[in-house]
Coordinates of C-alpha atoms in Angstrom, one line a residue:
M22 CA -23.4 23.9 109.7
E23 CA -26.1 22.6 107.4
P24 CA -27.9 25.9 107.0
E25 CA -24.5 27.5 106.0
G26 CA -24.0 24.8 103.3
I27 CA -27.6 25.5 102.0
T28 CA -26.8 29.2 102.0
E29 CA -23.7 28.7 100.0
E30 CA -25.5 26.5 97.5
Q31 CA -28.3 29.0 97.2
A32 CA -25.7 31.8 96.8
T33 CA -24.0 29.8 94.0
N34 CA -27.4 29.3 92.3
V35 CA -28.3 32.9 92.6
A36 CA -24.9 33.9 91.1
Q37 CA -25.3 31.5 88.2
S38 CA -28.8 32.7 87.6
A39 CA -27.7 36.4 87.7
A40 CA -24.8 35.6 85.3
S41 CA -27.2 33.9 82.9
K42 CA -29.7 36.8 83.0
L43 CA -26.9 39.3 82.5
S44 CA -25.7 37.2 79.5
Q45 CA -29.2 37.1 78.1
M46 CA -29.6 40.9 78.6
G47 CA -26.2 41.4 76.9
E48 CA -27.4 39.3 73.9
R49 CA -30.7 41.2 73.7
T50 CA -29.0 44.5 73.9
K51 CA -26.6 43.5 71.1
Q52 CA -29.6 42.3 69.0
L53 CA -31.4 45.6 69.8
G54 CA -28.3 47.6 68.8
N55 CA -28.0 45.7 65.5
A56 CA -31.7 46.2 64.8
I57 CA -31.5 49.9 65.5
Q58 CA -28.5 50.2 63.1
E59 CA -30.5 48.6 60.3
P60 CA -30.9 51.4 57.7
E61 CA -34.7 51.4 57.2
R62 CA -35.4 50.9 60.9
Q63 CA -32.9 53.6 61.8
K64 CA -34.7 56.1 59.4
R65 CA -38.0 55.5 61.1
I66 CA -36.4 56.0 64.6
I67 CA -34.8 59.2 63.4
L68 CA -38.1 60.4 62.1
V69 CA -39.6 59.7 65.5
I70 CA -36.8 61.6 67.3
V71 CA -37.2 64.6 65.0
C72 CA -41.0 64.6 65.3
V73 CA -40.9 64.5 69.1
A74 CA -38.4 67.4 69.1
L75 CA -40.6 69.5 66.8
L76 CA -43.7 68.6 68.9
L77 CA -41.9 69.7 72.1
D78 CA -40.7 72.9 70.6
N79 CA -44.1 73.9 69.4
M80 CA -45.9 72.8 72.6
L81 CA -43.5 74.9 74.6
Y82 CA -44.0 77.8 72.2
M83 CA -47.8 77.7 72.6
V84 CA -48.3 76.2 76.1
I85 CA -47.6 79.6 77.7
V86 CA -50.6 81.3 75.9
P87 CA -53.2 80.6 78.6
I88 CA -50.6 80.6 81.5
I89 CA -48.3 83.6 81.2
P90 CA -50.9 86.5 81.0
D91 CA -52.7 85.2 84.1
Y92 CA -49.5 84.4 85.9
L93 CA -48.0 87.8 85.2
E94 CA -51.2 89.5 86.3
G95 CA -51.0 87.5 89.5
L96 CA -47.4 88.6 90.1
Q97 CA -48.4 92.2 89.4
K98 CA -51.3 92.0 91.9
A99 CA -49.0 90.5 94.5
A100 CA -46.5 93.2 94.0
D101 CA -49.2 95.9 94.3
Q102 CA -50.5 94.3 97.5
D103 CA -47.0 94.3 99.0
Q104 CA -46.5 97.8 97.9
S105 CA -49.8 99.0 99.5
A106 CA -49.0 97.1 102.7
A107 CA -45.7 98.9 102.9
A108 CA -47.2 102.3 101.7
P109 CA -47.4 103.8 105.3
H110 CA -43.7 103.3 105.8
T111 CA -42.6 104.7 102.4
N112 CA -42.8 108.1 100.8
S113 CA -44.8 108.9 97.7
T114 CA -41.8 108.6 95.4
N115 CA -40.9 105.0 96.4
S116 CA -44.6 103.9 96.2
T117 CA -44.6 104.0 92.4
I118 CA -41.4 101.9 91.9
H119 CA -43.2 98.6 91.2
K120 CA -46.3 100.1 89.6
A121 CA -46.6 99.0 86.0
P122 CA -48.7 101.0 83.6
E123 CA -51.6 98.9 82.2
G124 CA -50.6 99.5 78.5
N125 CA -47.1 98.5 79.4
F126 CA -48.4 95.1 80.7
D127 CA -49.7 94.2 77.2
L128 CA -46.3 95.3 75.7
Q129 CA -44.5 93.1 78.2
I130 CA -46.6 90.1 77.1
G131 CA -46.0 90.9 73.4
V132 CA -42.2 91.2 73.8
L133 CA -42.1 88.0 75.9
F134 CA -44.0 86.0 73.2
A135 CA -41.9 87.5 70.4
S136 CA -38.5 87.0 72.1
K137 CA -38.2 83.3 71.1
A138 CA -38.8 84.0 67.4
I139 CA -36.5 87.1 67.4
L140 CA -33.5 85.2 68.9
Q141 CA -34.2 82.2 66.7
L142 CA -34.2 84.6 63.7
L143 CA -30.8 86.0 64.7
V144 CA -29.2 82.6 65.4
N145 CA -30.5 80.7 62.4
P146 CA -27.9 81.9 59.9
L147 CA -25.2 80.8 62.3
S148 CA -26.8 77.5 63.2
G149 CA -27.4 76.7 59.5
T150 CA -23.7 77.1 58.7
F151 CA -22.8 75.1 61.9
I152 CA -25.0 72.3 60.8
D153 CA -23.4 72.2 57.4
R154 CA -20.0 71.9 58.9
V155 CA -20.5 69.3 61.7
G156 CA -23.6 67.3 60.5
Y157 CA -27.1 67.0 61.7
D158 CA -26.9 64.9 64.8
I159 CA -24.7 67.0 67.1
P160 CA -26.8 70.2 66.6
L161 CA -30.0 68.2 67.2
F162 CA -28.6 66.9 70.5
I163 CA -27.4 70.4 71.5
G164 CA -30.9 71.8 70.6
L165 CA -32.7 69.2 72.7
N166 CA -30.4 70.0 75.7
I167 CA -31.1 73.7 75.4
M168 CA -34.8 73.1 75.1
F169 CA -34.7 70.9 78.3
L170 CA -32.9 73.8 80.1
S171 CA -35.5 76.3 78.9
T172 CA -38.4 74.1 80.0
L173 CA -37.0 73.7 83.5
T174 CA -36.4 77.5 83.7
F175 CA -40.0 78.1 82.7
A176 CA -41.2 75.7 85.4
F177 CA -39.4 77.5 88.2
A178 CA -39.4 81.1 87.0
E179 CA -41.0 83.5 89.4
N180 CA -40.5 86.8 87.8
Y181 CA -40.7 88.4 84.3
A182 CA -37.0 88.5 83.8
T183 CA -36.6 84.8 84.3
L184 CA -39.5 84.1 82.0
F185 CA -38.0 86.3 79.4
L186 CA -34.7 84.4 79.8
A187 CA -36.4 81.0 79.4
R188 CA -38.3 82.1 76.3
S189 CA -35.1 83.4 74.7
I190 CA -33.2 80.2 75.6
Q191 CA -35.9 78.3 73.8
G192 CA -35.3 80.3 70.7
L193 CA -31.6 79.3 70.8
G194 CA -32.5 75.7 71.2
S195 CA -35.1 75.8 68.4
A196 CA -32.6 77.3 66.0
F197 CA -30.5 74.2 66.4
A198 CA -33.1 71.5 66.9
D199 CA -35.7 72.5 64.4
T200 CA -33.3 73.3 61.5
S201 CA -31.1 70.2 62.1
G202 CA -34.2 68.0 62.5
I203 CA -35.8 69.0 59.2
A204 CA -32.4 68.8 57.4
L205 CA -31.8 65.4 58.9
I206 CA -35.1 64.1 57.4
A207 CA -34.2 65.6 54.0
D208 CA -30.8 63.9 54.2
K209 CA -32.1 60.5 55.2
F210 CA -35.1 60.3 52.9
T211 CA -33.6 60.9 49.5
E212 CA -36.4 59.8 47.3
E213 CA -38.8 62.8 46.6
S214 CA -42.0 60.8 47.4
E215 CA -40.8 59.4 50.7
R216 CA -39.2 62.8 51.6
S217 CA -42.5 64.5 51.1
K218 CA -44.2 61.9 53.2
A219 CA -41.7 62.2 56.0
L220 CA -41.8 66.0 56.0
G221 CA -45.6 65.8 56.0
I222 CA -45.5 63.7 59.2
A223 CA -43.1 66.2 60.8
L224 CA -45.5 69.1 59.9
A225 CA -48.4 67.1 61.4
F226 CA -46.5 66.9 64.7
I227 CA -45.7 70.7 64.5
S228 CA -49.4 71.4 64.0
F229 CA -50.5 69.0 66.8
G230 CA -48.0 70.6 69.2
S231 CA -49.1 74.2 68.4
L232 CA -52.8 73.5 68.6
V233 CA -53.0 71.0 71.5
A234 CA -50.7 73.0 73.8
P235 CA -53.1 75.8 74.8
P236 CA -55.8 73.5 76.2
F237 CA -53.1 71.2 77.6
G238 CA -51.4 74.1 79.4
G239 CA -54.6 75.7 80.5
V240 CA -56.1 72.5 82.1
L241 CA -52.9 71.6 83.9
Y242 CA -52.3 75.2 85.1
E243 CA -55.9 75.3 86.4
F244 CA -55.7 72.1 88.4
A245 CA -52.0 71.3 89.0
G246 CA -50.3 74.7 89.0
K247 CA -47.8 76.4 86.7
Q248 CA -45.0 73.9 87.0
A249 CA -46.9 70.8 86.0
P250 CA -47.1 71.3 82.1
F251 CA -43.4 72.4 81.9
L252 CA -42.2 69.4 84.0
I253 CA -44.1 67.0 81.8
L254 CA -42.6 68.5 78.7
A255 CA -39.1 68.5 80.3
C256 CA -39.4 64.7 81.0
I257 CA -40.4 64.1 77.3
C258 CA -37.5 66.2 76.1
L259 CA -35.1 64.3 78.3
I260 CA -36.3 60.9 76.9
D261 CA -36.0 62.2 73.4
G262 CA -32.4 63.4 74.1
V263 CA -31.4 60.0 75.5
L264 CA -32.9 58.3 72.4
C265 CA -31.0 60.7 70.2
L266 CA -27.8 59.9 72.1
T267 CA -28.4 56.2 71.8
V268 CA -29.4 56.0 68.1
L269 CA -27.5 58.8 66.4
K270 CA -24.4 58.6 68.6
P271 CA -23.6 62.2 67.8
F272 CA -20.2 62.3 69.4
S273 CA -18.9 59.0 68.0
N274 CA -19.9 59.7 64.4
R275 CA -17.0 61.3 62.5
E276 CA -18.2 60.7 58.9
R277 CA -18.7 64.4 58.3
G278 CA -15.0 64.9 58.1
N279 CA -14.8 64.1 54.4
M280 CA -18.3 65.2 53.4
P281 CA -18.7 68.1 50.9
V282 CA -18.9 71.6 52.2
G283 CA -22.4 73.0 51.9
T284 CA -23.3 76.1 50.0
P285 CA -23.0 79.3 52.0
I286 CA -26.3 80.6 53.2
Y287 CA -26.0 84.0 51.6
K288 CA -25.7 82.3 48.2
L289 CA -28.8 80.3 48.8
M290 CA -30.7 83.4 49.9
I291 CA -30.1 85.1 46.6
D292 CA -31.2 82.1 44.6
P293 CA -34.5 83.3 42.9
Y294 CA -36.3 79.9 43.4
I295 CA -35.4 79.6 47.1
A296 CA -36.3 83.3 47.6
V297 CA -39.8 82.7 46.1
V298 CA -40.3 79.7 48.4
A299 CA -39.1 81.7 51.5
G300 CA -41.4 84.5 50.6
A301 CA -44.3 82.1 50.4
L302 CA -43.5 80.6 53.8
I303 CA -43.5 84.1 55.4
V304 CA -46.7 85.3 53.8
C305 CA -48.7 82.1 54.4
N306 CA -47.8 82.1 58.1
I307 CA -48.6 85.8 58.8
P308 CA -52.3 85.2 59.3
L309 CA -51.7 82.5 62.0
A310 CA -48.9 84.6 63.6
F311 CA -51.0 87.8 63.6
L312 CA -54.3 86.3 64.7
E313 CA -52.9 84.3 67.7
P314 CA -52.1 87.4 69.8
T315 CA -55.2 89.5 68.7
I316 CA -58.1 87.1 68.3
A317 CA -58.7 86.6 72.0
N318 CA -59.5 90.2 72.7
W319 CA -61.6 90.5 69.6
M320 CA -63.6 87.4 70.7
E321 CA -64.2 89.0 74.1
E322 CA -65.3 92.3 72.7
N323 CA -67.5 91.1 69.8
M324 CA -68.7 87.6 70.9
H325 CA -68.4 87.9 74.6
S326 CA -66.7 84.5 74.5
S327 CA -65.9 82.5 77.6
E328 CA -62.4 81.4 78.6
W329 CA -62.8 77.9 77.4
E330 CA -64.0 79.1 74.0
I331 CA -60.9 81.3 73.7
G332 CA -58.7 78.4 74.8
M333 CA -60.3 76.0 72.3
T334 CA -60.2 78.5 69.4
W335 CA -57.4 76.8 67.4
F336 CA -57.8 73.2 68.5
P337 CA -60.3 72.1 65.8
A338 CA -58.0 73.4 63.1
F339 CA -55.6 70.5 63.8
F340 CA -57.8 68.1 61.9
P341 CA -58.0 70.0 58.6
H342 CA -54.3 70.7 58.9
V343 CA -53.6 67.0 59.0
L344 CA -56.0 66.4 56.1
G345 CA -54.2 69.1 54.1
V346 CA -50.9 67.4 54.8
Y347 CA -52.3 64.0 53.8
L348 CA -53.9 65.3 50.5
T349 CA -50.7 67.2 49.5
V350 CA -48.5 64.1 50.1
K351 CA -50.9 61.9 48.0
L352 CA -51.2 64.5 45.2
A353 CA -47.4 65.0 45.2
G354 CA -46.9 61.3 44.8
K355 CA -49.1 61.1 41.7
Y356 CA -48.3 64.5 40.2
P357 CA -44.9 65.7 41.5
H358 CA -44.6 68.3 38.8
L359 CA -47.5 70.3 40.4
Q360 CA -45.9 71.1 43.7
W361 CA -46.0 74.9 42.9
F362 CA -49.8 74.6 42.1
Y363 CA -50.5 73.0 45.5
G364 CA -48.7 75.8 47.2
A365 CA -50.7 78.4 45.2
I366 CA -54.0 76.7 46.1
G367 CA -53.0 76.8 49.8
M368 CA -52.3 80.5 49.6
V369 CA -55.7 81.2 48.0
F370 CA -57.4 79.2 50.8
I371 CA -55.5 81.2 53.4
G372 CA -56.4 84.5 51.8
A373 CA -60.1 83.7 51.4
S374 CA -60.3 82.3 55.0
S375 CA -58.5 85.3 56.5
C376 CA -60.9 87.7 54.8
T377 CA -64.0 85.9 56.3
V378 CA -62.7 85.9 59.9
P379 CA -64.2 89.4 60.8
A380 CA -67.6 88.4 59.4
C381 CA -68.0 85.6 62.1
K382 CA -70.7 86.3 64.7
N383 CA -70.1 83.3 67.1
F384 CA -67.6 80.7 68.1
G385 CA -69.0 78.0 65.8
Q386 CA -68.8 80.3 62.7
L387 CA -65.2 81.3 63.7
M388 CA -64.0 77.7 63.6
I389 CA -64.6 77.5 59.8
P390 CA -62.2 80.2 58.6
L391 CA -59.6 79.2 61.2
C392 CA -59.8 75.6 59.9
G393 CA -59.4 77.0 56.3
I394 CA -56.3 79.0 57.3
C395 CA -54.6 75.9 58.8
F396 CA -55.7 73.7 55.8
G397 CA -54.1 76.2 53.4
I398 CA -50.9 76.4 55.5
A399 CA -50.7 72.6 55.3
F400 CA -50.8 72.7 51.5
V401 CA -48.1 75.4 51.3
D402 CA -45.7 73.9 53.8
T403 CA -46.0 70.3 52.6
A404 CA -45.5 71.3 49.0
L405 CA -42.7 73.8 49.4
L406 CA -40.4 72.2 52.1
P407 CA -39.5 69.2 49.9
T408 CA -39.1 71.6 47.0
L409 CA -36.3 73.4 49.0
G410 CA -34.5 70.1 49.4
F411 CA -34.9 69.3 45.7
L412 CA -33.6 72.7 44.7
V413 CA -30.4 72.1 46.7
D414 CA -30.0 68.7 45.2
V415 CA -30.2 69.9 41.6
R416 CA -28.5 73.3 41.9
Y417 CA -26.0 73.0 44.7
V418 CA -24.4 70.4 47.0
S419 CA -26.8 68.1 48.8
V420 CA -26.2 69.5 52.3
Y421 CA -29.4 70.8 53.8
G422 CA -28.6 72.8 57.0
S423 CA -28.5 76.2 55.4
V424 CA -31.5 75.9 53.2
Y425 CA -33.7 74.7 56.0
A426 CA -32.3 77.5 58.2
I427 CA -33.7 79.8 55.6
A428 CA -37.1 78.1 55.9
D429 CA -36.9 78.5 59.7
I430 CA -36.0 82.2 59.3
S431 CA -39.1 82.6 57.2
Y432 CA -41.3 81.2 59.9
C433 CA -39.5 83.3 62.5
V434 CA -40.0 86.5 60.6
A435 CA -43.8 86.0 60.8
Y436 CA -43.9 84.9 64.4
A437 CA -41.5 87.7 65.5
L438 CA -43.6 90.4 64.0
G439 CA -46.9 88.9 65.1
P440 CA -47.0 89.6 68.8
I441 CA -45.5 93.1 68.4
V442 CA -46.9 94.4 65.2
A443 CA -50.4 92.8 65.1
G444 CA -51.7 94.6 68.2
Q445 CA -50.5 98.0 66.9
I446 CA -52.2 97.4 63.5
V447 CA -55.5 96.5 65.2
H448 CA -55.2 99.6 67.4
D449 CA -54.5 102.0 64.5
L450 CA -56.5 100.4 61.6
G451 CA -58.8 97.8 63.1
F452 CA -59.2 94.0 63.2
V453 CA -61.2 94.0 60.0
Q454 CA -58.5 95.8 58.0
L455 CA -55.8 93.5 59.5
N456 CA -57.5 90.4 58.2
L457 CA -58.4 91.9 54.8
G458 CA -54.7 92.9 54.4
M459 CA -53.4 89.5 55.3
G460 CA -55.9 87.8 53.0
L461 CA -55.1 90.1 50.1
A462 CA -51.3 89.5 50.5
N463 CA -51.7 85.7 50.3
V464 CA -53.9 85.9 47.2
L465 CA -51.6 88.4 45.4
Y466 CA -48.5 86.3 46.2
A467 CA -49.9 83.0 44.9
P468 CA -49.1 83.8 41.2
A469 CA -45.4 84.2 42.2
L470 CA -45.2 80.4 42.7
L471 CA -45.5 80.1 38.9
L472 CA -41.8 80.7 38.9
L473 CA -41.4 77.2 40.4
K474 CA -43.3 75.6 37.5
N475 CA -40.3 74.1 35.8
V476 CA -38.3 73.2 38.9
T477 CA -39.0 69.5 38.7
Q478 CA -37.7 69.3 35.2
M479 CA -34.2 70.5 36.3
K480 CA -31.3 68.1 36.2
P481 CA -28.3 68.2 38.5
S482 CA -25.9 70.9 37.4
F483 CA -22.4 69.5 37.8
S484 CA -20.9 72.9 36.7
E485 CA -22.7 74.7 39.5
R486 CA -21.6 72.2 42.1
N487 CA -18.0 72.4 40.9
M488 CA -18.1 76.1 41.2
L489 CA -18.2 75.6 44.9
L490 CA -14.8 73.9 44.8
E491 CA -13.1 77.1 43.6
D492 CA -9.7 75.9 44.6
G493 CA -10.1 72.4 43.3
P494 CA -10.8 69.3 45.3
T495 CA -9.4 69.9 48.9
G496 CA -10.5 66.7 50.6
L497 CA -10.5 62.9 50.0
Y498 CA -14.2 62.9 49.4
D499 CA -14.0 65.8 46.9
T500 CA -11.1 64.2 45.0
I501 CA -13.0 60.9 44.5
K502 CA -16.2 62.8 43.6
M503 CA -14.4 64.7 40.8
E504 CA -12.8 61.5 39.5
Q505 CA -16.1 59.7 39.5
R506 CA -17.6 62.5 37.4
E507 CA -14.8 62.5 34.9
K508 CA -15.1 58.7 34.4
K509 CA -18.9 59.1 34.1
R510 CA -18.5 61.7 31.4
K511 CA -16.1 59.4 29.5
G512 CA -18.5 56.5 29.8
L513 CA -16.3 54.4 32.0
C514 CA -17.6 52.0 34.7
T515 CA -16.9 53.5 38.1
T516 CA -15.6 51.4 41.0
I517 CA -15.6 51.9 44.8
D518 CA -12.5 51.9 46.9
E519 CA -12.5 49.9 50.2
N520 CA -10.8 52.4 52.4
G521 CA -13.9 53.3 54.5
I522 CA -15.3 55.7 52.0
E523 CA -17.6 53.6 49.9
T524 CA -20.8 54.9 51.5
F525 CA -19.9 58.5 50.5
V526 CA -19.2 57.5 46.9
Q527 CA -22.4 55.6 46.7
R528 CA -24.3 58.4 48.2
S529 CA -23.0 60.9 45.7
H530 CA -23.5 58.6 42.7
S531 CA -27.0 57.6 43.7
D532 CA -28.0 61.2 44.4
G533 CA -27.0 62.3 40.9
E534 CA -28.8 59.5 39.2
S535 CA -32.0 59.6 41.2
S536 CA -32.4 63.3 41.0
G537 CA -31.8 63.4 37.3
G538 CA -33.6 60.2 36.3
E539 CA -36.8 60.7 38.2
Y540 CA -37.4 64.3 37.0
A541 CA -35.8 64.2 33.6

């Protein structure tokens, strides 16, 4: 009987200890939840979530560069071996069913690489409007889920059709995750200096993902098989999705119900300032998009480069890209009225570097112009992405989904054309003419950024914002916003109601003051 008494006492102690630990865990969880909801800390966590999403998207975009051509070639050889083994039992007509022409193989790779950007280009106008309607958190979560599905499909795909499906699914996820992520940063970081810094950090993650992915994928493919790099990326994507669900709580946040309706994307597209920025983003990314699918063959033919040199071609360019982001953010902090000038300098850098690529005789020399291209792209992107947000602030309603969908469309135009058009240009005109044309296009477009010279002197145009409310104020938020403006014009002191809408009123009021005061 005594052992039973001891057992009961031990059980009681264990139960008490477990209850105490559960209570402590509950308190810590509550403290962690409160800490996460603290505004400044939440902004940093949101920046981490978005940066990881952008990193994953660009790693998945570039990780297939060293994997897919070799993998597809292996599938083709296996199909040919099966066909030759079955040849004695088939007639001559059936023996050519699985035979793929050699030129068609390159076309298949080009279409596969471009399919992501093409679908993203088609979906972006819809995703931008969707983001403006429902907010930034739900589309970001949707995009992460689609990217997770795409990564798993890549891991277990065993034929060209499944790989094409996975690549296309990734474009769908990117249209939601990339656009909503960049727009969320612009929404949370309202001061121009901190917005430039946050977008610069996001661009650094984009660069790192694009440039580190080929060696990452190549090494893992060599030693661990095709599935390894995709499964690692899928795990990171899953963790980021859980973090997004925990911090942003996309399906419990209903504050967008009374937020203003964003400007339609077609109106933003015909804005001359936004059109100039979009054109610059297209032109500056063309050298990178056109060189990625063509430079490997050129290196093999002219430099007799080894596989590791081809795989490491773009990796050193990460460091000047980060340097360019850092310099642009620092310069924009001191001289914010020269954003257009930084973009123009970047385009000249890109143009000069692109023209010198064909003159390189070895791998070491080639690194210099490639670093120059990425350095210039960092200047253009870091200077012009915050400018898009500022243009929306001062000329339209401060809702950023559609304007950053336009930026994403600009990137997609370059990367959709690259894998398909670049090879044909090299075949018809030559690699030298391709680079000279891209360099000349960047240098000639740089003066167009002069049109942005007076952008930072703009003040918020209430009349242009009110034009969006063509039928008058339709929602509670719009009604209060109009009343606030009327009181402000009459010089009256505005007050905030306590019916759960004070944050929206403060947001509108502070946006108007900060945008106008800082750049008056």
